[in-house]
């Protein structure tokens, strides 16, 4: 986990990134976060001497992307101080996400995250920023799972765009060689009405791991939804069943009841076909609900504890899913992202 940095002097770029991370962790509005990440990018090419000179001269705001509030953070950090905005943000958003360290034991054994988004679809940050933050959090791997074409509201990736993204993932991995970390090629692919997946078989074959989720017609008739989900689990190339009910229990998007389906039939199909049931760690999802989580446990399903992060700071949500898994008594061996990368990939591409 990223350590508490209160009281430590950080470089101006690191201070800006830390503030952005904490705001994302606290699910603050994207526009609040963007200012700090934009300012960090603006000063990144400058030497330390150039940053200090501009801070002394009061000319930081002449740089495109640096405003008055971010200039103050930069100037304070350049003087070796802990910026006041950072202290305030640490106090407000830097505390433990769970009570009394709940979930931390399991979180320390999670090796990576199988569900994350970048600005290629509806995430808020570039691919490389997601990877850098995953390294800082101690991940061995992160699966990039941007959306598939039908989810136009989330700027889902066509086969051609996904093909281009795979090249970017290769470039990021080349750049990060030696860090003991791998960015894995993945997708969050829509489960279509008939249970097929919203991407070509050729592209799915090129990926290293596939999360499949229902995003549309969540009010579908129970029997039809069951048939749809069982078909996807049983007949397609998928590895993880994402946020299985689609419910929302809190947050700025409001609340939404989960879809209705025969959970026993769906989870029995998951167990038979070695498809992991996702424990989605987003606070507004808490999906699956506890009774379904316990049912999947009793049936003998595999699990994946995922952040479903749409911003770097949200990668820290994993502990919330770990807390739920611990409370449900799910054993570590059944959680696929406690496995080493090679074992994970062997399972996902069996």
mmCIF file of C-alpha atoms in Angstrom:
data_model
loop_
_atom_site.group_PDB
_atom_site.id
_atom_site.type_symbol
_atom_site.label_atom_id
_atom_site.label_comp_id
_atom_site.label_asym_id
_atom_site.label_seq_id
_atom_site.Cartn_x
_atom_site.Cartn_y
_atom_site.Cartn_z
ATOM 1 C CA UNK A 1 0.000 0.000 0.000
ATOM 2 C CA UNK A 2 1.087 3.562 -0.609
ATOM 3 C CA UNK A 3 2.403 4.885 2.713
ATOM 4 C CA UNK A 4 1.078 7.936 4.532
ATOM 5 C CA UNK A 5 3.231 10.799 3.325
ATOM 6 C CA UNK A 6 2.203 13.488 5.807
ATOM 7 C CA UNK A 7 5.282 15.309 7.069
ATOM 8 C CA UNK A 8 7.566 14.130 4.275
ATOM 9 C CA UNK A 9 9.010 16.556 1.759
ATOM 10 C CA UNK A 10 8.018 15.582 -1.767
ATOM 11 C CA UNK A 11 9.067 16.888 -5.146
ATOM 12 C CA UNK A 12 6.499 19.232 -6.719
ATOM 13 C CA UNK A 13 5.429 16.542 -9.216
ATOM 14 C CA UNK A 14 5.073 13.948 -6.457
ATOM 15 C CA UNK A 15 3.079 16.359 -4.288
ATOM 16 C CA UNK A 16 0.660 17.109 -7.133
ATOM 17 C CA UNK A 17 0.268 13.423 -7.953
ATOM 18 C CA UNK A 18 -0.328 12.558 -4.299
ATOM 19 C CA UNK A 19 -3.083 15.154 -3.997
ATOM 20 C CA UNK A 20 -4.736 13.821 -7.155
ATOM 21 C CA UNK A 21 -4.433 10.246 -5.866
ATOM 22 C CA UNK A 22 -6.112 11.147 -2.582
ATOM 23 C CA UNK A 23 -8.918 13.071 -4.268
ATOM 24 C CA UNK A 24 -9.603 10.057 -6.514
ATOM 25 C CA UNK A 25 -9.476 7.741 -3.513
ATOM 26 C CA UNK A 26 -12.139 9.955 -1.946
ATOM 27 C CA UNK A 27 -14.239 9.839 -5.141
ATOM 28 C CA UNK A 28 -14.077 13.606 -5.599
ATOM 29 C CA UNK A 29 -15.268 15.117 -8.869
ATOM 30 C CA UNK A 30 -12.974 14.560 -11.840
ATOM 31 C CA UNK A 31 -12.566 18.280 -12.540
ATOM 32 C CA UNK A 32 -10.993 18.746 -9.090
ATOM 33 C CA UNK A 33 -8.466 16.016 -9.794
ATOM 34 C CA UNK A 34 -7.624 17.081 -13.327
ATOM 35 C CA UNK A 35 -6.057 20.370 -12.253
ATOM 36 C CA UNK A 36 -3.399 18.590 -10.194
ATOM 37 C CA UNK A 37 -2.574 15.927 -12.779
ATOM 38 C CA UNK A 38 -2.436 18.566 -15.542
ATOM 39 C CA UNK A 39 -0.068 20.725 -13.488
ATOM 40 C CA UNK A 40 2.152 17.733 -12.741
ATOM 41 C CA UNK A 41 2.397 17.009 -16.467
ATOM 42 C CA UNK A 42 3.176 20.675 -17.165
ATOM 43 C CA UNK A 43 6.211 20.835 -14.881
ATOM 44 C CA UNK A 44 7.475 17.300 -15.438
ATOM 45 C CA UNK A 45 9.796 18.300 -18.354
ATOM 46 C CA UNK A 46 11.361 21.137 -16.327
ATOM 47 C CA UNK A 47 14.519 20.806 -14.270
ATOM 48 C CA UNK A 48 14.357 21.288 -10.508
ATOM 49 C CA UNK A 49 16.253 24.564 -10.930
ATOM 50 C CA UNK A 50 13.729 25.827 -13.489
ATOM 51 C CA UNK A 51 10.819 24.997 -11.193
ATOM 52 C CA UNK A 52 12.462 26.750 -8.231
ATOM 53 C CA UNK A 53 13.311 29.790 -10.351
ATOM 54 C CA UNK A 54 9.736 30.115 -11.586
ATOM 55 C CA UNK A 55 8.456 29.655 -8.039
ATOM 56 C CA UNK A 56 10.748 32.440 -6.809
ATOM 57 C CA UNK A 57 9.802 34.725 -9.688
ATOM 58 C CA UNK A 58 6.099 33.985 -9.396
ATOM 59 C CA UNK A 59 5.878 32.890 -13.029
ATOM 60 C CA UNK A 60 4.572 29.336 -12.590
ATOM 61 C CA UNK A 61 1.108 30.336 -13.776
ATOM 62 C CA UNK A 62 2.586 31.352 -17.125
ATOM 63 C CA UNK A 63 2.899 27.627 -17.826
ATOM 64 C CA UNK A 64 -0.089 26.136 -19.617
ATOM 65 C CA UNK A 65 -1.925 23.894 -17.173
ATOM 66 C CA UNK A 66 -0.735 25.572 -13.972
ATOM 67 C CA UNK A 67 -3.263 27.690 -12.085
ATOM 68 C CA UNK A 68 -3.043 29.698 -8.896
ATOM 69 C CA UNK A 69 -3.846 26.825 -6.517
ATOM 70 C CA UNK A 70 -1.506 24.340 -8.170
ATOM 71 C CA UNK A 71 1.243 26.988 -8.408
ATOM 72 C CA UNK A 72 1.039 27.387 -4.635
ATOM 73 C CA UNK A 73 1.502 23.629 -4.162
ATOM 74 C CA UNK A 74 4.482 23.636 -6.536
ATOM 75 C CA UNK A 75 6.124 26.619 -4.850
ATOM 76 C CA UNK A 76 5.763 25.174 -1.367
ATOM 77 C CA UNK A 77 7.145 21.806 -2.444
ATOM 78 C CA UNK A 78 10.010 23.472 -4.331
ATOM 79 C CA UNK A 79 11.015 25.173 -1.059
ATOM 80 C CA UNK A 80 11.156 21.793 0.673
ATOM 81 C CA UNK A 81 7.890 22.338 2.529
ATOM 82 C CA UNK A 82 4.906 20.017 2.734
ATOM 83 C CA UNK A 83 2.211 21.912 0.786
ATOM 84 C CA UNK A 84 -0.742 23.012 2.869
ATOM 85 C CA UNK A 85 -3.179 21.575 0.305
ATOM 86 C CA UNK A 86 -1.466 18.199 0.626
ATOM 87 C CA UNK A 87 -1.716 18.263 4.425
ATOM 88 C CA UNK A 88 -5.414 19.090 4.213
ATOM 89 C CA UNK A 89 -6.100 16.404 1.614
ATOM 90 C CA UNK A 90 -4.193 13.775 3.593
ATOM 91 C CA UNK A 91 -6.249 14.637 6.650
ATOM 92 C CA UNK A 92 -9.530 14.415 4.767
ATOM 93 C CA UNK A 93 -8.914 11.472 2.416
ATOM 94 C CA UNK A 94 -5.738 9.728 3.607
ATOM 95 C CA UNK A 95 -7.157 7.645 6.442
ATOM 96 C CA UNK A 96 -7.892 3.924 6.441
ATOM 97 C CA UNK A 97 -10.775 2.888 4.199
ATOM 98 C CA UNK A 98 -11.895 0.156 6.603
ATOM 99 C CA UNK A 99 -12.339 0.107 10.359
ATOM 100 C CA UNK A 100 -9.679 -1.373 12.635
ATOM 101 C CA UNK A 101 -7.581 -2.627 9.735
ATOM 102 C CA UNK A 102 -10.299 -4.955 8.473
ATOM 103 C CA UNK A 103 -9.309 -6.546 5.173
ATOM 104 C CA UNK A 104 -5.671 -5.458 5.388
ATOM 105 C CA UNK A 105 -4.373 -8.979 6.009
ATOM 106 C CA UNK A 106 -5.887 -10.337 2.802
ATOM 107 C CA UNK A 107 -5.034 -7.133 0.930
ATOM 108 C CA UNK A 108 -1.341 -7.704 1.694
ATOM 109 C CA UNK A 109 -1.569 -11.024 -0.178
ATOM 110 C CA UNK A 110 -3.354 -9.682 -3.255
ATOM 111 C CA UNK A 111 -0.824 -9.590 -6.101
ATOM 112 C CA UNK A 112 -2.748 -7.538 -8.619
ATOM 113 C CA UNK A 113 -6.011 -6.128 -9.904
ATOM 114 C CA UNK A 114 -7.972 -7.636 -12.792
ATOM 115 C CA UNK A 115 -10.366 -4.753 -13.560
ATOM 116 C CA UNK A 116 -9.227 -1.197 -14.348
ATOM 117 C CA UNK A 117 -9.998 1.555 -16.848
ATOM 118 C CA UNK A 118 -7.960 4.251 -18.576
ATOM 119 C CA UNK A 119 -8.806 7.375 -20.553
ATOM 120 C CA UNK A 120 -9.087 5.192 -23.635
ATOM 121 C CA UNK A 121 -12.659 4.507 -22.482
ATOM 122 C CA UNK A 122 -14.282 6.119 -19.428
ATOM 123 C CA UNK A 123 -11.303 6.305 -17.089
ATOM 124 C CA UNK A 124 -9.761 9.598 -16.062
ATOM 125 C CA UNK A 125 -6.029 8.994 -16.588
ATOM 126 C CA UNK A 126 -3.598 7.672 -19.207
ATOM 127 C CA UNK A 127 -2.589 4.030 -19.230
ATOM 128 C CA UNK A 128 0.915 4.764 -17.959
ATOM 129 C CA UNK A 129 -0.398 6.689 -14.927
ATOM 130 C CA UNK A 130 -2.555 3.715 -13.958
ATOM 131 C CA UNK A 131 0.500 1.459 -14.264
ATOM 132 C CA UNK A 132 2.779 3.784 -12.248
ATOM 133 C CA UNK A 133 0.244 3.943 -9.427
ATOM 134 C CA UNK A 134 -0.222 0.170 -9.416
ATOM 135 C CA UNK A 135 3.543 -0.174 -8.928
ATOM 136 C CA UNK A 136 3.445 2.341 -6.063
ATOM 137 C CA UNK A 137 0.698 0.282 -4.425
ATOM 138 C CA UNK A 138 2.824 -2.855 -4.595
ATOM 139 C CA UNK A 139 1.026 -4.674 -7.416
ATOM 140 C CA UNK A 140 2.820 -7.355 -9.403
ATOM 141 C CA UNK A 141 0.318 -6.911 -12.228
ATOM 142 C CA UNK A 142 -2.623 -4.839 -13.353
ATOM 143 C CA UNK A 143 -5.070 -5.876 -16.062
ATOM 144 C CA UNK A 144 -6.209 -3.014 -18.292
ATOM 145 C CA UNK A 145 -9.892 -3.667 -19.030
ATOM 146 C CA UNK A 146 -11.379 -0.793 -20.988
ATOM 147 C CA UNK A 147 -14.917 -1.157 -22.279
ATOM 148 C CA UNK A 148 -16.110 -2.837 -25.470
ATOM 149 C CA UNK A 149 -17.784 -1.099 -28.470
ATOM 150 C CA UNK A 150 -21.463 -1.306 -27.534
ATOM 151 C CA UNK A 151 -20.963 0.796 -24.409
ATOM 152 C CA UNK A 152 -20.790 4.017 -26.406
ATOM 153 C CA UNK A 153 -21.488 6.157 -23.330
ATOM 154 C CA UNK A 154 -18.159 4.901 -21.962
ATOM 155 C CA UNK A 155 -16.302 5.362 -25.287
ATOM 156 C CA UNK A 156 -15.967 1.612 -25.716
ATOM 157 C CA UNK A 157 -13.129 0.332 -27.886
ATOM 158 C CA UNK A 158 -13.733 -1.002 -31.368
ATOM 159 C CA UNK A 159 -11.563 -3.903 -32.486
ATOM 160 C CA UNK A 160 -9.299 -1.448 -34.297
ATOM 161 C CA UNK A 161 -8.868 0.814 -31.250
ATOM 162 C CA UNK A 162 -8.274 -2.185 -29.005
ATOM 163 C CA UNK A 163 -5.600 -3.404 -31.431
ATOM 164 C CA UNK A 164 -3.852 -0.033 -31.120
ATOM 165 C CA UNK A 165 -4.140 -0.149 -27.333
ATOM 166 C CA UNK A 166 -2.337 -3.496 -27.227
ATOM 167 C CA UNK A 167 0.662 -1.811 -28.819
ATOM 168 C CA UNK A 168 0.588 0.881 -26.148
ATOM 169 C CA UNK A 169 0.537 -1.787 -23.426
ATOM 170 C CA UNK A 170 3.628 -3.360 -24.991
ATOM 171 C CA UNK A 171 5.370 0.027 -24.978
ATOM 172 C CA UNK A 172 4.470 0.648 -21.334
ATOM 173 C CA UNK A 173 5.823 -2.760 -20.365
ATOM 174 C CA UNK A 174 9.055 -2.077 -22.256
ATOM 175 C CA UNK A 175 9.413 1.196 -20.355
ATOM 176 C CA UNK A 176 8.733 -0.488 -17.007
ATOM 177 C CA UNK A 177 11.039 -3.451 -17.541
ATOM 178 C CA UNK A 178 12.934 -4.233 -14.366
ATOM 179 C CA UNK A 179 10.224 -3.033 -11.973
ATOM 180 C CA UNK A 180 8.869 -6.538 -11.323
ATOM 181 C CA UNK A 181 5.510 -5.439 -12.690
ATOM 182 C CA UNK A 182 3.461 -6.349 -15.773
ATOM 183 C CA UNK A 183 0.544 -4.494 -17.336
ATOM 184 C CA UNK A 184 -1.689 -7.209 -18.737
ATOM 185 C CA UNK A 185 -3.874 -6.961 -21.831
ATOM 186 C CA UNK A 186 -7.554 -7.258 -21.036
ATOM 187 C CA UNK A 187 -11.069 -5.994 -21.589
ATOM 188 C CA UNK A 188 -14.344 -5.459 -19.780
ATOM 189 C CA UNK A 189 -16.555 -6.843 -22.488
ATOM 190 C CA UNK A 190 -20.325 -6.478 -22.516
ATOM 191 C CA UNK A 191 -22.467 -9.589 -22.232
ATOM 192 C CA UNK A 192 -25.004 -9.102 -25.019
ATOM 193 C CA UNK A 193 -28.686 -10.007 -24.789
ATOM 194 C CA UNK A 194 -28.143 -13.526 -26.132
ATOM 195 C CA UNK A 195 -25.097 -14.223 -23.926
ATOM 196 C CA UNK A 196 -22.502 -13.592 -26.627
ATOM 197 C CA UNK A 197 -19.673 -11.114 -26.032
ATOM 198 C CA UNK A 198 -19.299 -7.648 -27.547
ATOM 199 C CA UNK A 199 -15.925 -8.174 -29.239
ATOM 200 C CA UNK A 200 -14.578 -10.357 -32.022
ATOM 201 C CA UNK A 201 -13.271 -13.813 -31.158
ATOM 202 C CA UNK A 202 -10.013 -12.865 -32.867
ATOM 203 C CA UNK A 203 -9.475 -9.921 -30.513
ATOM 204 C CA UNK A 204 -10.537 -11.843 -27.418
ATOM 205 C CA UNK A 205 -7.961 -14.479 -28.336
ATOM 206 C CA UNK A 206 -5.211 -11.834 -28.339
ATOM 207 C CA UNK A 207 -5.974 -10.740 -24.785
ATOM 208 C CA UNK A 208 -4.501 -12.153 -21.597
ATOM 209 C CA UNK A 209 -7.619 -11.857 -19.414
ATOM 210 C CA UNK A 210 -11.291 -11.052 -20.033
ATOM 211 C CA UNK A 211 -13.827 -9.584 -17.603
ATOM 212 C CA UNK A 212 -17.395 -9.900 -18.917
ATOM 213 C CA UNK A 213 -20.250 -7.842 -17.463
ATOM 214 C CA UNK A 214 -23.899 -7.029 -18.062
ATOM 215 C CA UNK A 215 -24.351 -3.280 -18.586
ATOM 216 C CA UNK A 216 -27.653 -3.094 -20.463
ATOM 217 C CA UNK A 217 -31.255 -4.183 -19.905
ATOM 218 C CA UNK A 218 -30.633 -4.784 -16.209
ATOM 219 C CA UNK A 219 -34.412 -5.101 -15.713
ATOM 220 C CA UNK A 220 -34.608 -8.051 -18.098
ATOM 221 C CA UNK A 221 -36.977 -10.862 -17.091
ATOM 222 C CA UNK A 222 -35.357 -13.135 -14.485
ATOM 223 C CA UNK A 223 -35.439 -16.277 -16.642
ATOM 224 C CA UNK A 224 -34.050 -14.461 -19.672
ATOM 225 C CA UNK A 225 -31.290 -12.833 -17.601
ATOM 226 C CA UNK A 226 -30.369 -16.218 -16.164
ATOM 227 C CA UNK A 227 -30.193 -17.728 -19.659
ATOM 228 C CA UNK A 228 -28.117 -14.760 -20.856
ATOM 229 C CA UNK A 229 -25.569 -15.030 -18.044
ATOM 230 C CA UNK A 230 -25.292 -18.825 -18.091
ATOM 231 C CA UNK A 231 -24.722 -18.721 -21.858
ATOM 232 C CA UNK A 232 -21.912 -16.219 -21.435
ATOM 233 C CA UNK A 233 -20.248 -18.206 -18.665
ATOM 234 C CA UNK A 234 -20.650 -21.545 -20.452
ATOM 235 C CA UNK A 235 -19.953 -20.806 -24.096
ATOM 236 C CA UNK A 236 -17.654 -17.786 -24.369
ATOM 237 C CA UNK A 237 -14.026 -16.972 -23.739
ATOM 238 C CA UNK A 238 -14.408 -15.105 -20.449
ATOM 239 C CA UNK A 239 -12.509 -15.387 -17.166
ATOM 240 C CA UNK A 240 -14.286 -13.110 -14.677
ATOM 241 C CA UNK A 241 -17.982 -12.341 -14.246
ATOM 242 C CA UNK A 242 -17.949 -8.623 -13.435
ATOM 243 C CA UNK A 243 -20.291 -6.905 -10.900
ATOM 244 C CA UNK A 244 -22.886 -9.612 -11.379
ATOM 245 C CA UNK A 245 -26.062 -7.768 -10.300
ATOM 246 C CA UNK A 246 -25.149 -4.310 -11.614
ATOM 247 C CA UNK A 247 -26.604 -2.695 -8.504
ATOM 248 C CA UNK A 248 -25.672 0.732 -7.100
ATOM 249 C CA UNK A 249 -26.098 1.267 -3.364
ATOM 250 C CA UNK A 250 -24.714 4.794 -2.925
ATOM 251 C CA UNK A 251 -22.793 7.527 -4.748
ATOM 252 C CA UNK A 252 -23.362 10.465 -7.060
ATOM 253 C CA UNK A 253 -25.010 8.283 -9.717
ATOM 254 C CA UNK A 254 -27.825 7.470 -7.301
ATOM 255 C CA UNK A 255 -29.008 4.007 -6.345
ATOM 256 C CA UNK A 256 -30.172 1.161 -8.565
ATOM 257 C CA UNK A 257 -31.525 -2.288 -7.680
ATOM 258 C CA UNK A 258 -29.639 -5.289 -8.926
ATOM 259 C CA UNK A 259 -30.843 -7.381 -11.833
ATOM 260 C CA UNK A 260 -32.795 -10.556 -11.081
ATOM 261 C CA UNK A 261 -31.451 -13.973 -12.073
ATOM 262 C CA UNK A 262 -31.190 -17.511 -10.706
ATOM 263 C CA UNK A 263 -27.921 -17.044 -8.846
ATOM 264 C CA UNK A 264 -27.505 -20.733 -8.108
ATOM 265 C CA UNK A 265 -27.628 -21.624 -11.808
ATOM 266 C CA UNK A 266 -25.249 -18.811 -12.742
ATOM 267 C CA UNK A 267 -22.726 -19.604 -9.999
ATOM 268 C CA UNK A 268 -22.881 -23.342 -10.690
ATOM 269 C CA UNK A 269 -21.969 -22.525 -14.296
ATOM 270 C CA UNK A 270 -19.120 -20.340 -13.038
ATOM 271 C CA UNK A 271 -17.796 -23.165 -10.851
ATOM 272 C CA UNK A 272 -18.072 -25.714 -13.669
ATOM 273 C CA UNK A 273 -16.265 -23.507 -16.204
ATOM 274 C CA UNK A 274 -13.749 -21.987 -13.756
ATOM 275 C CA UNK A 275 -15.031 -18.466 -14.268
ATOM 276 C CA UNK A 276 -14.251 -16.269 -11.264
ATOM 277 C CA UNK A 277 -17.028 -14.276 -9.629
ATOM 278 C CA UNK A 278 -15.869 -10.713 -9.139
ATOM 279 C CA UNK A 279 -16.024 -9.099 -5.711
ATOM 280 C CA UNK A 280 -16.312 -5.535 -6.954
ATOM 281 C CA UNK A 281 -14.619 -3.206 -4.467
ATOM 282 C CA UNK A 282 -16.211 0.070 -5.546
ATOM 283 C CA UNK A 283 -18.041 1.535 -2.533
ATOM 284 C CA UNK A 284 -21.128 2.307 -4.616
ATOM 285 C CA UNK A 285 -21.410 -1.264 -5.909
ATOM 286 C CA UNK A 286 -20.586 -3.774 -3.135
ATOM 287 C CA UNK A 287 -21.418 -6.401 -5.730
ATOM 288 C CA UNK A 288 -22.358 -9.215 -5.280
ATOM 289 C CA UNK A 289 -24.607 -8.633 -2.269
ATOM 290 C CA UNK A 290 -23.595 -10.607 0.816
ATOM 291 C CA UNK A 291 -26.173 -13.380 0.391
ATOM 292 C CA UNK A 292 -25.002 -14.002 -3.182
ATOM 293 C CA UNK A 293 -21.349 -13.805 -2.167
ATOM 294 C CA UNK A 294 -21.942 -16.500 0.429
ATOM 295 C CA UNK A 295 -23.893 -18.613 -2.074
ATOM 296 C CA UNK A 296 -21.018 -18.433 -4.580
ATOM 297 C CA UNK A 297 -18.623 -19.424 -1.773
ATOM 298 C CA UNK A 298 -20.758 -22.437 -0.837
ATOM 299 C CA UNK A 299 -21.043 -23.574 -4.455
ATOM 300 C CA UNK A 300 -17.241 -23.532 -4.781
ATOM 301 C CA UNK A 301 -16.666 -20.614 -7.126
ATOM 302 C CA UNK A 302 -13.373 -18.922 -7.756
ATOM 303 C CA UNK A 303 -13.265 -15.196 -6.953
ATOM 304 C CA UNK A 304 -11.463 -12.084 -8.135
ATOM 305 C CA UNK A 305 -11.282 -9.050 -5.841
ATOM 306 C CA UNK A 306 -11.127 -6.037 -8.154
ATOM 307 C CA UNK A 307 -11.107 -2.263 -7.793
ATOM 308 C CA UNK A 308 -12.933 -1.461 -11.064
ATOM 309 C CA UNK A 309 -10.778 1.677 -10.869
ATOM 310 C CA UNK A 310 -11.555 4.542 -13.240
ATOM 311 C CA UNK A 311 -8.741 6.684 -11.808
ATOM 312 C CA UNK A 312 -5.363 5.875 -10.208
ATOM 313 C CA UNK A 313 -6.460 6.682 -6.647
ATOM 314 C CA UNK A 314 -9.333 4.223 -6.951
ATOM 315 C CA UNK A 315 -6.872 1.343 -7.281
ATOM 316 C CA UNK A 316 -6.676 1.613 -3.481
ATOM 317 C CA UNK A 317 -10.288 0.384 -3.203
ATOM 318 C CA UNK A 318 -9.120 -3.251 -3.152
ATOM 319 C CA UNK A 319 -9.097 -3.352 0.643
ATOM 320 C CA UNK A 320 -12.874 -2.816 0.636
ATOM 321 C CA UNK A 321 -13.379 -6.004 -1.355
ATOM 322 C CA UNK A 322 -10.882 -7.807 0.849
ATOM 323 C CA UNK A 323 -12.889 -6.782 3.910
ATOM 324 C CA UNK A 324 -16.000 -8.383 2.412
ATOM 325 C CA UNK A 325 -14.136 -11.531 1.394
ATOM 326 C CA UNK A 326 -12.705 -11.922 4.897
ATOM 327 C CA UNK A 327 -16.141 -11.429 6.451
ATOM 328 C CA UNK A 328 -17.561 -14.125 4.155
ATOM 329 C CA UNK A 329 -14.774 -16.561 5.072
ATOM 330 C CA UNK A 330 -13.502 -16.933 1.516
ATOM 331 C CA UNK A 331 -10.172 -18.737 1.536
ATOM 332 C CA UNK A 332 -7.189 -17.106 -0.127
ATOM 333 C CA UNK A 333 -6.545 -20.030 -2.472
ATOM 334 C CA UNK A 334 -9.922 -19.440 -4.163
ATOM 335 C CA UNK A 335 -9.086 -15.801 -4.962
ATOM 336 C CA UNK A 336 -7.332 -15.796 -8.324
ATOM 337 C CA UNK A 337 -5.527 -12.487 -7.902
ATOM 338 C CA UNK A 338 -3.611 -13.846 -4.928
ATOM 339 C CA UNK A 339 -1.947 -16.134 -7.470
ATOM 340 C CA UNK A 340 1.416 -15.366 -9.134
ATOM 341 C CA UNK A 341 1.165 -13.916 -12.626
ATOM 342 C CA UNK A 342 2.154 -17.108 -14.450
ATOM 343 C CA UNK A 343 -0.458 -19.178 -12.624
ATOM 344 C CA UNK A 344 -3.082 -16.499 -13.252
ATOM 345 C CA UNK A 345 -2.328 -16.436 -16.979
ATOM 346 C CA UNK A 346 -2.295 -20.232 -17.228
ATOM 347 C CA UNK A 347 -5.798 -20.291 -15.713
ATOM 348 C CA UNK A 348 -7.080 -17.431 -17.875
ATOM 349 C CA UNK A 349 -5.824 -19.007 -21.122
ATOM 350 C CA UNK A 350 -6.332 -22.710 -20.423
#
